Amino acid sequence: MNKNREFGYQAWLQPGPKLDFPGFQPAGEKGFAYDELVRGLHRIGCRDIDTMINLALCEDIGPQAYKITGSIDGITIRGGDERGLLYGVYGFLSRLRRGQTSFDIFDKPAASRRILNHWDNITGRIERGYSGKSLFFKDGQIGYDLERLKDYARLLASIGINEISFNNVNVCSESAKLITDYLPDTKRIAEIFRPFGIKIIVAIHFESPVLMGGLSTADPLDPDVAEWWAKTAANVYKEIPDLAGFVVKADSEFRAGPMSLGRTQADGANLIARAVKPHGGMCYWRCFVYNCMQDWRDTETDRPKAAYDYFYPLDGHFDDNVMLQIKHGPSDFQVREPNSPLLGAMEKTPQMLELQVTQEYTGQQKDLYALAVQWEEIFDHPITDIIATRDLIGDKIDAVVAVANAGDDSNWTGHLLAQANTYAFGRMAWDPSLTALQVIEEWAELTFANYPKAIRPIIEMVLESRGVYEKYNAPLGIGWMVNISHHYGPSVDGYEYMKWGTYHRADTKAIGVDRTTAGTGYTAQYHPYVQAMYENKETCPEEILLYFHRLPYDYKLRSGQTLLQYIYDTHFEGVEDVEGFIATWESLKEDLPEEAYTSVKERLQMQLANAKEWRDVVNSYFYRKTGIADAKGRKIYE
Amino acid sequence: MNKNREFGYQAWLQPGPKLDFPGFQPAGEKGFAYDELVRGLHRIGCRDIDTMINLALCEDIGPQAYKITGSIDGITIRGGDERGLLYGVYGFLSRLRRGQTSFDIFDKPAASRRILNHWDNITGRIERGYSGKSLFFKDGQIGYDLERLKDYARLLASIGINEISFNNVNVCSESAKLITDYLPDTKRIAEIFRPFGIKIIVAIHFESPVLMGGLSTADPLDPDVAEWWAKTAANVYKEIPDLAGFVVKADSEFRAGPMSLGRTQADGANLIARAVKPHGGMCYWRCFVYNCMQDWRDTETDRPKAAYDYFYPLDGHFDDNVMLQIKHGPSDFQVREPNSPLLGAMEKTPQMLELQVTQEYTGQQKDLYALAVQWEEIFDHPITDIIATRDLIGDKIDAVVAVANAGDDSNWTGHLLAQANTYAFGRMAWDPSLTALQVIEEWAELTFANYPKAIRPIIEMVLESRGVYEKYNAPLGIGWMVNISHHYGPSVDGYEYMKWGTYHRADTKAIGVDRTTAGTGYTAQYHPYVQAMYENKETCPEEILLYFHRLPYDYKLRSGQTLLQYIYDTHFEGVEDVEGFIATWESLKEDLPEEAYTSVKERLQMQLANAKEWRDVVNSYFYRKTGIADAKGRKIYE
């Protein structure tokens, strides 16, 4: 691989020289931001000395914030701190690349913490990774390409990411040692990312005091356990003083945690929080806690209720350097979910919004899927009648985190266009008021700057992609219906009789689980305004109807279609839409670099096969279950 | 583990001294049979010198055959050869243990070859193994407990097994080396089993000439390939002159083979056969060849037709030292299948009947399942109006082979009572005219000789177990409906939309695939007599009705039940029957060694949970699909 030549490797930091600008002369504050400016100008082909660009630190602006002022006659970039200056440089370069020449800009991140969690195993395999092997680990130890890791850090910093964890939250006994035996390796990673303003988080194993400390328990109320954590954290901070903190997955999917020891989630989180507190560190505590051994016959237990039930009563019991990491939806990164009722519900506990950039249930970087579109909806989701989730970002929700989608594939994300998701995550965590259209435009203009004819069709295709994927997948928010374990492709009953608490309960007449107060009572976890909206079939947004209501197949949707006919129609349409994507893409053959054209075309063909499989399996499933044919007489396999 | 003390470890070779016989004095032909006689008499507690037992070789009796004559006044055991003499000794000891004191017996095996195939991986894991790790391999190499392996050999020899393969037919690149780099190891295994009259077979990798020979192809018609095999076989036979031969799984489930190189199955089999021919070796060529990439939408392709379609036209094209290894049914070791139409169909090609002792689809040694009952039916299965499959054993079908069920669990088979399956396989391969009742009686009388009160209840329970398991599993021969990959527990649609060619196509009105000449035409592969029987719903044995016919749920069975009500009834009954097993077993608590009582009870509890899961999933599935309630108003989960 000649990295510097490969289109995909450059992502949204494509080289020039295609710009019609004069050159610039950097000046002022020397340091990493300065170096990055020089490098960036060089990259986009502005080499002559014409315009002065002055870099300056200016505390008044505030941390991480920046100002850019001036024009072709002279430009000033001011940063509230070093990170702010760096973001100012990247923000300037990005705007310049997109043709802006006059600046009067103040920008600052909404959320203080914009985090990527890598689910990289120490073996080098990435859990839920669809773009090659780990960038951080190889064969059971830290192992990386230094230049590549710096390039990755630059990509992340350029979109405002300021913290990353690099080991899987499913910590194994080997990766648990990243804070003990392998601490020198962890330190090396921290050093690589530090200049880019990116702090390191380590995912820790809750049972570390037993695994590594020789203690007989990991009980959070045991003084020896607390002491072990305090001593271990002190060691870590001695080597990595700016470590952001620890992230913990506990009491989740067969992992041990405080509950398995008879303690509360607060006991567990505070244990870790107190260990890192003296060093300014955080405890990021995941709320993905539910009964994963449910009996499918049990219709009382309702998995979406779990996180709220476990955590809401503990509000006020968490130390101030605990942040609760809450998945955006109450299920698990499905194509369509309501927001978690826990988001915004707790008055006294800082919260983090957890998204997923890696496309576990959303096409696995074979199928095109614009997460930005979904995230815009998530930010829009009401907390009350007057507050949207977006309004809490930077306030109660001062961190936005996502599971990363990058691996060692030459283009980072497997599907070239999945780079749009990485890009959008950084940008929308920085500024949740950005629309999907805005960030996808930004991304496409940067990535395809040298291929201008392709930009508009690609923007349209990417923006459409979430809706298309949803059409051929599980209908109306019902979720799952995927092949077990690997989560790609359809299996309508795949999880139906399993222990994971994910049931559609389709029979010959109806489908869905009643989650209203007449049913499992899940809706009661929301603010009354939101509850009322979801409670009523008439006011419930139709695209999520089957998340909340059990409905007969002949239920009439607002379009006049029956529920069943809607399922058939959308599944036929989904395939046609993918065929449309392929036609669009083929029309761009001459307008794109060959490598990009070919690799995306291959993925689109895989997506078409997947869409057809979904169409036929879902349609056959419901036809076999209802005996009702498609009103339009299209082919459904018997 | 104190092997010599453990009840389970002794299996059907339990020690005395509980016999009420005088002692014996062995005499005559010295050798391994003599030693085994002394050892056996010692084991069952006959130590005094009273009765002379004379051992003699006598060629006229024929190979592997034996005669036992005489009584308490003096006994003669004659063997047609050394193996015959050894079988005579074991036969004598077995009968003596069961109380016989007067003998006038001539016995000889029906099938010359009675074979176990171990699916043991070189890692030590056993594919489809449910009783621990491999007895032959450990951590990527040959690794065994010598004394234990001898004890295993004795168990096998005592029931007449005379050939074994010990590496998985899914040969990997490491285990492929058992005939090259690791030949000294293979030789050691052969030496351990040789005294017991058991010859070794090696499972080979069809692409060995490429993997290990440095050739560019494994094409069976390439002279270099033939030469590589000839040379390699000569090397093997130099070290192991009595090697039985090679077993080959080719062109099957993603494994390479002659078809993938544009050649026929005969080309492939003859290649291997010619390499071993000069040394008296055999090529055992598996016929488990089918399209495992079928599209579920394709209703023309019918997997059960595959083996016949591929192999029948090649009759006459195989060398005389090729034997075709044919699974008993056209599917894959399901709880109920018709016999393969290939069995007995070929006039010129020696055939092997392949059974499965390991309980892949039949309860995985958690659930009790008497394979003998099923095998009796398989032997009964008609080839024509006047010939049963049993009649061909020792004639066209001169080998009976099974996938082994033993591992390094202390009782060999995980479930103690699964020893009955190992025992029954040896005995029924030796004498297919034995009924399941006869062999289970023999086994129980030998195994529980010291616990006589338990014998009769155990015999009844074991004999009943196949029917019970069938009740709560896939109904009326439809097969599958299991969880994918691991094959334990129910998933009615688990394989329904997959590529394996195993579909029930249940819809709201009907279930099954029409395999008559009006449907896929599968029935036409049988002799006209058998075809006519299966072709017609009225004459098709009802227990296999859904293998051949697609039927509406309201189809009336001979009992007057509808098909649907039959499904409900059997699934409720299956659970009740398992509860009955538990009650029976608990009544034996005082009559059994504690270890045996406890371990079987644990398994029965697992079986009960499994039976309930099958009952509820299958009943709910069909209730949800039909909307028709149980006529008896029992609980079906909605």
PDB file of C-alpha atoms in Angstrom, chain B residues 282-377:
ATOM      1  CA  MET B 282      -8.904 -49.651   1.152  1.00  0.00           C
ATOM      2  CA  CYS B 283     -10.238 -46.286   0.102  1.00  0.00           C
ATOM      3  CA  TYR B 284     -13.304 -45.399   2.176  1.00  0.00           C
ATOM      4  CA  TRP B 285     -14.968 -42.655   0.177  1.00  0.00           C
ATOM      5  CA  ARG B 286     -17.731 -40.675   1.833  1.00  0.00           C
ATOM      6  CA  CYS B 287     -20.864 -39.913  -0.153  1.00  0.00           C
ATOM      7  CA  PHE B 288     -22.001 -36.916   1.900  1.00  0.00           C
ATOM      8  CA  VAL B 289     -21.855 -34.705  -1.168  1.00  0.00           C
ATOM      9  CA  TYR B 290     -24.541 -32.081  -1.753  1.00  0.00           C
ATOM     10  CA  ASN B 291     -24.987 -28.431  -2.596  1.00  0.00           C
ATOM     11  CA  CYS B 292     -24.523 -26.614   0.694  1.00  0.00           C
ATOM     12  CA  MET B 293     -25.007 -23.253  -1.004  1.00  0.00           C
ATOM     13  CA  GLN B 294     -28.599 -23.787  -2.059  1.00  0.00           C
ATOM     14  CA  ASP B 295     -30.925 -20.828  -2.361  1.00  0.00           C
ATOM     15  CA  TRP B 296     -33.937 -21.397  -0.100  1.00  0.00           C
ATOM     16  CA  ARG B 297     -36.107 -19.890  -2.833  1.00  0.00           C
ATOM     17  CA  ASP B 298     -35.127 -22.755  -5.127  1.00  0.00           C
ATOM     18  CA  THR B 299     -37.792 -25.450  -4.774  1.00  0.00           C
ATOM     19  CA  GLU B 300     -36.428 -27.683  -7.543  1.00  0.00           C
ATOM     20  CA  THR B 301     -33.178 -28.698  -5.898  1.00  0.00           C
ATOM     21  CA  ASP B 302     -33.838 -31.269  -3.195  1.00  0.00           C
ATOM     22  CA  ARG B 303     -30.863 -32.086  -1.026  1.00  0.00           C
ATOM     23  CA  PRO B 304     -31.877 -35.688  -0.210  1.00  0.00           C
ATOM     24  CA  LYS B 305     -31.493 -36.522  -3.891  1.00  0.00           C
ATOM     25  CA  ALA B 306     -27.852 -35.474  -4.024  1.00  0.00           C
ATOM     26  CA  ALA B 307     -25.906 -38.598  -2.999  1.00  0.00           C
ATOM     27  CA  TYR B 308     -27.840 -40.832  -5.370  1.00  0.00           C
ATOM     28  CA  ASP B 309     -27.578 -38.315  -8.203  1.00  0.00           C
ATOM     29  CA  TYR B 310     -23.840 -38.003  -7.809  1.00  0.00           C
ATOM     30  CA  PHE B 311     -22.906 -41.615  -7.179  1.00  0.00           C
ATOM     31  CA  TYR B 312     -25.439 -43.952  -8.767  1.00  0.00           C
ATOM     32  CA  PRO B 313     -24.431 -43.141 -12.351  1.00  0.00           C
ATOM     33  CA  LEU B 314     -20.838 -44.044 -11.475  1.00  0.00           C
ATOM     34  CA  ASP B 315     -21.607 -47.663 -10.579  1.00  0.00           C
ATOM     35  CA  GLY B 316     -18.959 -49.807 -12.262  1.00  0.00           C
ATOM     36  CA  HIS B 317     -16.415 -47.016 -12.402  1.00  0.00           C
ATOM     37  CA  PHE B 318     -14.905 -47.561  -8.961  1.00  0.00           C
ATOM     38  CA  ASP B 319     -11.872 -49.753  -8.350  1.00  0.00           C
ATOM     39  CA  ASP B 320     -12.508 -52.884  -6.312  1.00  0.00           C
ATOM     40  CA  ASN B 321     -10.796 -51.540  -3.186  1.00  0.00           C
ATOM     41  CA  VAL B 322     -13.061 -48.495  -3.016  1.00  0.00           C
ATOM     42  CA  MET B 323     -15.930 -48.674  -0.558  1.00  0.00           C
ATOM     43  CA  LEU B 324     -18.566 -45.952  -0.634  1.00  0.00           C
ATOM     44  CA  GLN B 325     -19.402 -44.708   2.831  1.00  0.00           C
ATOM     45  CA  ILE B 326     -23.093 -43.788   2.786  1.00  0.00           C
ATOM     46  CA  LYS B 327     -24.904 -42.085   5.658  1.00  0.00           C
ATOM     47  CA  HIS B 328     -27.924 -44.156   6.639  1.00  0.00           C
ATOM     48  CA  GLY B 329     -30.333 -41.417   5.697  1.00  0.00           C
ATOM     49  CA  PRO B 330     -30.388 -38.899   2.884  1.00  0.00           C
ATOM     50  CA  SER B 331     -30.396 -35.961   5.321  1.00  0.00           C
ATOM     51  CA  ASP B 332     -27.925 -35.977   8.168  1.00  0.00           C
ATOM     52  CA  PHE B 333     -28.368 -38.252  11.165  1.00  0.00           C
ATOM     53  CA  GLN B 334     -31.771 -36.835  12.048  1.00  0.00           C
ATOM     54  CA  VAL B 335     -34.019 -38.468  14.632  1.00  0.00           C
ATOM     55  CA  ARG B 336     -36.110 -39.902  11.811  1.00  0.00           C
ATOM     56  CA  GLU B 337     -35.209 -40.381   8.183  1.00  0.00           C
ATOM     57  CA  PRO B 338     -35.887 -42.958   5.509  1.00  0.00           C
ATOM     58  CA  ASN B 339     -32.826 -44.925   4.457  1.00  0.00           C
ATOM     59  CA  SER B 340     -30.691 -43.465   1.715  1.00  0.00           C
ATOM     60  CA  PRO B 341     -31.868 -44.738  -1.681  1.00  0.00           C
ATOM     61  CA  LEU B 342     -28.215 -45.204  -2.578  1.00  0.00           C
ATOM     62  CA  LEU B 343     -27.902 -48.072  -0.088  1.00  0.00           C
ATOM     63  CA  GLY B 344     -28.249 -51.277  -2.049  1.00  0.00           C
ATOM     64  CA  ALA B 345     -28.849 -49.460  -5.314  1.00  0.00           C
ATOM     65  CA  MET B 346     -25.408 -49.945  -6.821  1.00  0.00           C
ATOM     66  CA  GLU B 347     -24.750 -53.421  -8.192  1.00  0.00           C
ATOM     67  CA  LYS B 348     -21.016 -53.230  -8.675  1.00  0.00           C
ATOM     68  CA  THR B 349     -19.765 -51.017  -5.879  1.00  0.00           C
ATOM     69  CA  PRO B 350     -19.084 -52.139  -2.308  1.00  0.00           C
ATOM     70  CA  GLN B 351     -20.946 -49.992   0.165  1.00  0.00           C
ATOM     71  CA  MET B 352     -20.614 -49.028   3.805  1.00  0.00           C
ATOM     72  CA  LEU B 353     -23.491 -48.079   6.058  1.00  0.00           C
ATOM     73  CA  GLU B 354     -22.547 -44.988   8.071  1.00  0.00           C
ATOM     74  CA  LEU B 355     -24.289 -44.455  11.407  1.00  0.00           C
ATOM     75  CA  GLN B 356     -23.624 -41.865  14.094  1.00  0.00           C
ATOM     76  CA  VAL B 357     -23.030 -42.928  17.673  1.00  0.00           C
ATOM     77  CA  THR B 358     -22.264 -39.424  18.823  1.00  0.00           C
ATOM     78  CA  GLN B 359     -25.589 -37.740  19.424  1.00  0.00           C
ATOM     79  CA  GLU B 360     -25.252 -34.660  17.224  1.00  0.00           C
ATOM     80  CA  TYR B 361     -28.949 -34.170  16.504  1.00  0.00           C
ATOM     81  CA  THR B 362     -30.186 -36.677  19.018  1.00  0.00           C
ATOM     82  CA  GLY B 363     -29.572 -35.014  22.358  1.00  0.00           C
ATOM     83  CA  GLN B 364     -25.812 -34.538  22.554  1.00  0.00           C
ATOM     84  CA  GLN B 365     -25.416 -36.947  25.427  1.00  0.00           C
ATOM     85  CA  LYS B 366     -27.461 -34.643  27.618  1.00  0.00           C
ATOM     86  CA  ASP B 367     -30.711 -36.210  26.476  1.00  0.00           C
ATOM     87  CA  LEU B 368     -31.114 -39.974  26.679  1.00  0.00           C
ATOM     88  CA  TYR B 369     -31.469 -41.524  23.239  1.00  0.00           C
ATOM     89  CA  ALA B 370     -31.220 -45.214  22.396  1.00  0.00           C
ATOM     90  CA  LEU B 371     -29.731 -45.329  18.944  1.00  0.00           C
ATOM     91  CA  ALA B 372     -30.180 -49.120  18.865  1.00  0.00           C
ATOM     92  CA  VAL B 373     -33.900 -48.595  18.411  1.00  0.00           C
ATOM     93  CA  GLN B 374     -33.307 -46.419  15.373  1.00  0.00           C
ATOM     94  CA  TRP B 375     -30.671 -48.758  13.975  1.00  0.00           C
ATOM     95  CA  GLU B 376     -33.035 -51.690  14.203  1.00  0.00           C
ATOM     96  CA  GLU B 377     -35.422 -49.712  11.990  1.00  0.00           C
TER      97      GLU B 377
END
